[in-house]
Short mmCIF file of C-alpha atoms in Angstrom, two decimals:
data_model
loop_
_atom_site.label_atom_id
_atom_site.label_comp_id
_atom_site.label_asym_id
_atom_site.label_seq_id
_atom_site.Cartn_x
_atom_site.Cartn_y
_atom_site.Cartn_z
CA UNK A 291 -41.89 -59.96 -11.24
CA UNK A 292 -45.12 -60.85 -9.45
CA UNK A 293 -48.41 -59.00 -8.93
CA UNK A 294 -50.38 -59.62 -5.74
CA UNK A 295 -53.80 -58.48 -4.61
CA UNK A 296 -54.12 -58.25 -0.82
CA UNK A 297 -57.34 -58.06 1.17
CA UNK A 298 -58.25 -55.95 4.19
CA UNK A 299 -55.22 -55.55 6.49
CA UNK A 300 -57.05 -53.33 9.03
CA UNK A 301 -54.01 -52.44 11.09
CA UNK A 302 -52.68 -56.00 11.43
CA UNK A 303 -49.07 -55.35 10.49
CA UNK A 304 -47.67 -58.50 12.11
CA UNK A 305 -49.96 -60.60 9.93
CA UNK A 306 -48.95 -58.56 6.89
CA UNK A 307 -45.29 -59.20 7.65
CA UNK A 308 -45.95 -62.95 7.86
CA UNK A 309 -47.81 -62.85 4.56
CA UNK A 310 -45.04 -60.93 2.81
CA UNK A 311 -42.45 -63.37 4.19
CA UNK A 312 -44.54 -66.24 2.83
CA UNK A 313 -44.69 -64.54 -0.56
CA UNK A 314 -40.94 -63.81 -0.47
CA UNK A 315 -41.99 -60.31 -1.49
CA UNK A 316 -39.29 -58.17 -3.11
CA UNK A 317 -40.07 -54.41 -3.33
CA UNK A 318 -37.61 -54.11 -6.20
CA UNK A 319 -39.34 -56.77 -8.29
CA UNK A 320 -42.94 -57.28 -7.13
CA UNK A 321 -46.02 -55.07 -6.79
CA UNK A 322 -48.68 -55.28 -4.09
CA UNK A 323 -52.20 -54.01 -4.74
CA UNK A 324 -54.12 -53.44 -1.50
CA UNK A 325 -57.92 -53.45 -1.72
CA UNK A 326 -58.61 -50.87 0.99
CA UNK A 327 -59.14 -50.80 4.74
CA UNK A 328 -55.45 -50.58 5.48
CA UNK A 329 -56.18 -49.31 8.99
CA UNK A 330 -58.43 -49.55 12.06
CA UNK A 331 -59.78 -52.31 14.31
CA UNK A 332 -56.31 -53.92 14.42
CA UNK A 333 -53.46 -52.86 16.73
CA UNK A 334 -50.80 -51.59 14.32
CA UNK A 335 -52.29 -49.09 11.88
CA UNK A 336 -49.33 -46.73 12.05
CA UNK A 337 -46.89 -49.55 11.21
CA UNK A 338 -49.00 -50.56 8.20
CA UNK A 339 -49.00 -47.02 6.81
CA UNK A 340 -45.27 -46.56 7.40
CA UNK A 341 -44.54 -49.86 5.68
CA UNK A 342 -46.57 -49.06 2.57
CA UNK A 343 -45.23 -45.53 2.34
CA UNK A 344 -41.69 -46.94 2.46
CA UNK A 345 -42.44 -49.41 -0.34
CA UNK A 346 -43.10 -46.53 -2.75
CA UNK A 347 -44.57 -47.59 -6.08
CA UNK A 348 -44.31 -51.26 -5.10
CA UNK A 349 -47.41 -50.79 -2.91
CA UNK A 350 -50.52 -49.56 -4.73
CA UNK A 351 -53.75 -49.03 -2.80
CA UNK A 352 -57.40 -48.09 -3.10
CA UNK A 353 -59.18 -46.41 -0.21
CA UNK A 354 -61.71 -48.23 1.95
CA UNK A 355 -64.30 -46.93 4.36
CA UNK A 356 -61.94 -47.28 7.35
CA UNK A 357 -59.24 -45.31 5.54
CA UNK A 358 -61.68 -42.50 4.83
CA UNK A 359 -62.83 -42.69 8.45
CA UNK A 360 -59.26 -42.11 9.64
CA UNK A 361 -58.98 -39.03 7.43
CA UNK A 362 -62.30 -37.77 8.79
CA UNK A 363 -61.10 -38.27 12.37
CA UNK A 364 -57.85 -36.48 11.60
CA UNK A 365 -59.58 -33.28 10.51
CA UNK A 366 -62.19 -33.31 13.27
CA UNK A 367 -65.15 -34.20 11.07
CA UNK A 368 -65.87 -37.31 13.17
CA UNK A 369 -65.16 -38.40 16.72
CA UNK A 370 -63.57 -41.78 17.54
CA UNK A 371 -65.79 -44.66 18.59
CA UNK A 372 -64.92 -47.39 21.07
CA UNK A 373 -64.08 -49.69 18.13
CA UNK A 374 -61.53 -47.32 16.58
CA UNK A 375 -57.85 -48.16 17.03
CA UNK A 376 -56.13 -45.42 15.06
CA UNK A 377 -54.85 -43.26 17.92
CA UNK A 378 -51.34 -44.50 17.04
CA UNK A 379 -51.64 -42.74 13.67
CA UNK A 380 -53.26 -39.58 15.02
CA UNK A 381 -50.57 -39.20 17.70
CA UNK A 382 -47.58 -40.20 15.55
CA UNK A 383 -44.75 -37.72 14.99
CA UNK A 384 -44.97 -38.50 11.25
CA UNK A 385 -48.77 -38.19 11.25
CA UNK A 386 -48.88 -35.47 8.57
CA UNK A 387 -46.77 -37.45 6.11
CA UNK A 388 -48.81 -40.61 6.64
CA UNK A 389 -52.16 -38.87 6.28
CA UNK A 390 -50.99 -36.96 3.22
CA UNK A 391 -49.92 -40.23 1.58
CA UNK A 392 -53.24 -41.84 2.45
CA UNK A 393 -55.27 -38.95 1.03
CA UNK A 394 -53.44 -39.30 -2.30
CA UNK A 395 -54.66 -42.87 -2.84
CA UNK A 396 -57.54 -43.36 -5.30
CA UNK A 397 -60.91 -45.05 -4.74
CA UNK A 398 -60.47 -47.29 -7.79
CA UNK A 399 -57.63 -48.56 -9.95
CA UNK A 400 -57.47 -50.28 -13.30
CA UNK A 401 -54.72 -52.70 -14.25
CA UNK A 402 -54.02 -55.10 -17.05
CA UNK A 403 -52.55 -58.57 -16.70
CA UNK A 404 -51.63 -59.37 -20.29
CA UNK A 405 -54.95 -58.81 -22.09
CA UNK A 406 -57.16 -59.17 -18.99
CA UNK A 407 -58.59 -55.99 -17.46
CA UNK A 408 -58.84 -55.96 -13.66
CA UNK A 409 -60.76 -53.23 -11.81
CA UNK A 410 -59.79 -52.72 -8.16
CA UNK A 411 -62.24 -51.26 -5.63
CA UNK A 412 -62.75 -51.72 -1.92
CA UNK A 413 -66.42 -52.75 -1.85
CA UNK A 414 -68.38 -52.83 -5.10
CA UNK A 415 -69.52 -51.28 -8.36
CA UNK A 416 -73.07 -50.23 -9.21
CA UNK A 417 -74.60 -52.20 -12.09
CA UNK A 418 -75.02 -49.12 -14.30
CA UNK A 419 -71.29 -48.33 -14.25
CA UNK A 420 -68.72 -49.60 -16.70
CA UNK A 421 -65.06 -49.83 -15.69
CA UNK A 422 -64.44 -46.50 -17.41
CA UNK A 423 -67.36 -44.90 -15.54
CA UNK A 424 -66.03 -46.24 -12.26
CA UNK A 425 -62.54 -44.87 -12.80
CA UNK A 426 -63.92 -41.48 -13.88
CA UNK A 427 -66.27 -41.16 -10.90
CA UNK A 428 -63.58 -42.32 -8.47
CA UNK A 429 -61.26 -39.70 -9.92
CA UNK A 430 -63.86 -36.97 -9.37
CA UNK A 431 -64.04 -37.83 -5.68
CA UNK A 432 -60.27 -38.19 -5.36
CA UNK A 433 -59.77 -34.68 -6.74
CA UNK A 434 -62.21 -33.30 -4.15
CA UNK A 435 -60.56 -35.27 -1.36
CA UNK A 436 -57.04 -34.18 -2.27
CA UNK A 437 -58.04 -30.54 -2.60
CA UNK A 438 -59.83 -30.60 0.75
CA UNK A 439 -57.05 -32.48 2.53
CA UNK A 440 -54.41 -30.19 1.06
CA UNK A 441 -55.73 -27.12 2.85
CA UNK A 442 -53.73 -25.82 5.84
CA UNK A 443 -53.95 -28.20 8.83
CA UNK A 444 -56.82 -30.08 7.23
CA UNK A 445 -58.96 -27.01 7.87
CA UNK A 446 -62.60 -26.30 7.28
CA UNK A 447 -62.52 -27.62 3.70
CA UNK A 448 -61.60 -31.13 4.85
CA UNK A 449 -64.21 -31.11 7.61
CA UNK A 450 -66.88 -29.98 5.16
CA UNK A 451 -65.93 -32.69 2.65
CA UNK A 452 -66.11 -35.51 5.19
CA UNK A 453 -69.22 -34.24 6.96
CA UNK A 454 -71.01 -34.18 3.59
CA UNK A 455 -69.65 -37.62 2.66
CA UNK A 456 -71.48 -39.51 5.42
CA UNK A 457 -75.06 -40.73 4.99
CA UNK A 458 -77.08 -43.46 3.26
CA UNK A 459 -78.96 -41.31 0.76
CA UNK A 460 -79.27 -41.06 -2.15
CA UNK A 461 -79.14 -44.86 -2.31
CA UNK A 462 -78.94 -45.15 -6.11
CA UNK A 463 -77.06 -43.64 -9.01
CA UNK A 464 -78.26 -40.83 -11.25
CA UNK A 465 -76.08 -38.90 -13.68
CA UNK A 466 -78.05 -35.84 -12.57
CA UNK A 467 -76.67 -35.92 -9.01
CA UNK A 468 -74.39 -33.01 -8.23
CA UNK A 469 -72.37 -31.85 -5.25
CA UNK A 470 -72.58 -33.79 -1.99
CA UNK A 471 -75.23 -36.23 -3.27
CA UNK A 472 -73.05 -37.27 -6.19
CA UNK A 473 -69.97 -37.68 -4.01
CA UNK A 474 -71.89 -39.65 -1.39
CA UNK A 475 -73.29 -42.17 -3.88
CA UNK A 476 -69.86 -42.78 -5.40
CA UNK A 477 -68.15 -43.17 -2.02
CA UNK A 478 -70.87 -45.47 -0.68
CA UNK A 479 -70.77 -47.72 -3.74
CA UNK A 480 -67.01 -48.00 -3.87
CA UNK A 481 -66.37 -48.38 -0.12
CA UNK A 482 -69.56 -49.77 1.50
CA UNK A 483 -71.65 -51.69 -1.04
CA UNK A 484 -72.59 -55.35 -0.53
CA UNK A 485 -76.22 -55.76 -1.56
CA UNK A 486 -78.35 -53.85 -4.05
CA UNK A 487 -81.47 -54.34 -6.12
CA UNK A 488 -81.41 -55.19 -9.81
CA UNK A 489 -81.89 -51.46 -10.41
CA UNK A 490 -78.87 -50.57 -8.28
CA UNK A 491 -80.59 -49.36 -5.08
CA UNK A 492 -78.06 -49.91 -2.31
CA UNK A 493 -78.70 -51.49 1.10
CA UNK A 494 -76.31 -50.83 3.99
CA UNK A 495 -77.76 -52.64 7.02
CA UNK A 496 -76.83 -56.22 6.18
CA UNK A 497 -73.29 -57.61 6.18
CA UNK A 498 -73.97 -61.34 6.25
CA UNK A 499 -73.08 -64.01 3.72
CA UNK A 500 -74.09 -63.69 0.09
CA UNK A 501 -77.10 -65.96 0.60
CA UNK A 502 -78.46 -63.76 3.42
CA UNK A 503 -79.62 -60.91 1.19
CA UNK A 504 -82.75 -59.06 2.33
CA UNK A 505 -85.85 -59.57 0.22
CA UNK A 506 -85.52 -57.81 -3.11
CA UNK A 507 -81.72 -57.50 -2.90
CA UNK A 508 -78.80 -59.56 -4.15
CA UNK A 509 -75.02 -59.33 -4.01
CA UNK A 510 -73.95 -56.47 -6.25
CA UNK A 511 -71.82 -58.80 -8.40
CA UNK A 512 -74.80 -61.07 -9.13
CA UNK A 513 -77.01 -58.34 -10.63
CA UNK A 514 -77.97 -59.57 -14.13
CA UNK A 515 -76.47 -57.51 -16.93
CA UNK A 516 -74.19 -55.34 -14.77
CA UNK A 517 -71.85 -53.34 -16.96
CA UNK A 518 -68.64 -54.76 -15.45
CA UNK A 519 -69.53 -58.42 -16.01
CA UNK A 520 -67.13 -58.65 -18.96
CA UNK A 521 -64.03 -57.82 -16.89
CA UNK A 522 -62.63 -58.92 -13.52
CA UNK A 523 -63.51 -56.81 -10.47
CA UNK A 524 -61.37 -57.36 -7.37
CA UNK A 525 -62.59 -56.17 -3.97
CA UNK A 526 -62.40 -56.66 -0.21
CA UNK A 527 -64.75 -55.30 2.48
CA UNK A 528 -67.00 -58.35 2.84
CA UNK A 529 -65.42 -60.68 5.41
CA UNK A 530 -68.52 -62.89 5.68
CA UNK A 531 -68.33 -63.50 1.96
CA UNK A 532 -64.74 -64.65 2.31
CA UNK A 533 -62.47 -65.63 -0.55
CA UNK A 534 -64.16 -65.84 -3.93
CA UNK A 535 -62.46 -66.43 -7.26
CA UNK A 536 -64.56 -66.27 -10.42
CA UNK A 537 -63.65 -65.05 -13.86
CA UNK A 538 -65.59 -61.84 -13.21
CA UNK A 539 -64.99 -61.23 -9.48
CA UNK A 540 -62.18 -61.78 -7.00
CA UNK A 541 -63.00 -61.26 -3.30
CA UNK A 542 -60.12 -61.00 -0.84
CA UNK A 543 -61.41 -59.97 2.60
CA UNK A 544 -60.95 -63.13 4.66
CA UNK A 545 -61.44 -61.58 8.09
CA UNK A 546 -57.89 -61.06 9.31
CA UNK A 547 -58.92 -58.64 12.07
CA UNK A 548 -61.58 -61.07 13.32
CA UNK A 549 -59.15 -63.99 13.62
CA UNK A 550 -59.56 -65.34 10.09
CA UNK A 551 -56.66 -65.03 7.69
CA UNK A 552 -54.95 -62.40 5.58
CA UNK A 553 -55.07 -63.37 1.92
CA UNK A 554 -53.08 -62.49 -1.16
CA UNK A 555 -53.90 -63.51 -4.71
CA UNK A 556 -51.05 -63.84 -7.16
CA UNK A 557 -52.12 -62.78 -10.65
CA UNK A 558 -50.55 -64.13 -13.80
CA UNK A 559 -51.68 -64.29 -17.43
CA UNK A 560 -53.52 -67.41 -18.46
CA UNK A 561 -53.23 -69.05 -21.81
CA UNK A 562 -54.37 -66.91 -24.73
CA UNK A 563 -58.09 -66.28 -24.38
CA UNK A 564 -58.19 -68.01 -20.97
CA UNK A 565 -58.19 -64.94 -18.69
CA UNK A 566 -56.17 -64.97 -15.47
CA UNK A 567 -54.29 -67.56 -13.52
CA UNK A 568 -54.71 -66.95 -9.80
CA UNK A 569 -53.05 -68.49 -6.76
CA UNK A 570 -54.29 -67.67 -3.25
CA UNK A 571 -51.79 -67.48 -0.41
CA UNK A 572 -52.99 -66.87 3.16
CA UNK A 573 -51.66 -66.68 6.71
CA UNK A 574 -53.65 -67.24 9.88
CA UNK A 575 -54.34 -64.22 12.09
CA UNK A 576 -54.91 -63.65 15.77
CA UNK A 577 -58.24 -61.88 16.42
CA UNK A 578 -57.90 -58.19 17.26
CA UNK A 579 -61.64 -57.76 17.75
CA UNK A 580 -64.73 -59.93 17.43
CA UNK A 581 -67.50 -59.04 14.96
CA UNK A 582 -69.85 -58.41 17.86
CA UNK A 583 -67.55 -55.88 19.55
#
């Protein structure tokens, strides 16, 4: 049995097929953990969702910002932009089943590889949050999302949830936040975060490399004393960061949709007290869009 983390697929099903062939993936023996952004920008979002739905428990996912965007489009809370390529999902005869499956996926997962804890998110974790905090807050949002999405035909409840979800403020965490503000901070941290201050104030305008942080900001995983520094956090979202493998962070978005590669990381227990053994496997991808599109 093998465990694999896989970075942002973004509707590139042909690349995913090549990667799974390279891995010799067996749904009956192996488990894939996808780090969000399953859909959009690439040409085959509906095929990606159908594939993962068919794999059952062998494909475990967390939601990314593009996945949430698809759900918002589906209920009429947002309108498609020129960059969106999810019409194949929205017009599919099995649309309802695919969207229902997507809405059931969490915003964070926790797994153990032997004695090593691994926290899975799409983008990042605020420095004040522990792994337990992150899972609890992600669960709060998931309950709201599932309740809203479970209403007849998506309905007003789903539109209200997604309309309230969008926005850049508040840009920091407070346990006193309630309602839409609380949900928005959690969603933004888990699905959009790259840079923040040492106090956890988030910045959403910059998406460059880790060394391009605006003045006063730093990559979220380099904040001194963050409360998840004692475990491994795996994430995607940041294609200009690329592959990164440290004992405390594993980054897997290697820009498949932009013509980079689609990456998987095989996880295995290290020697006692030595954390994880990781092996990166990647396949080259044809560009579906360019970053400037």
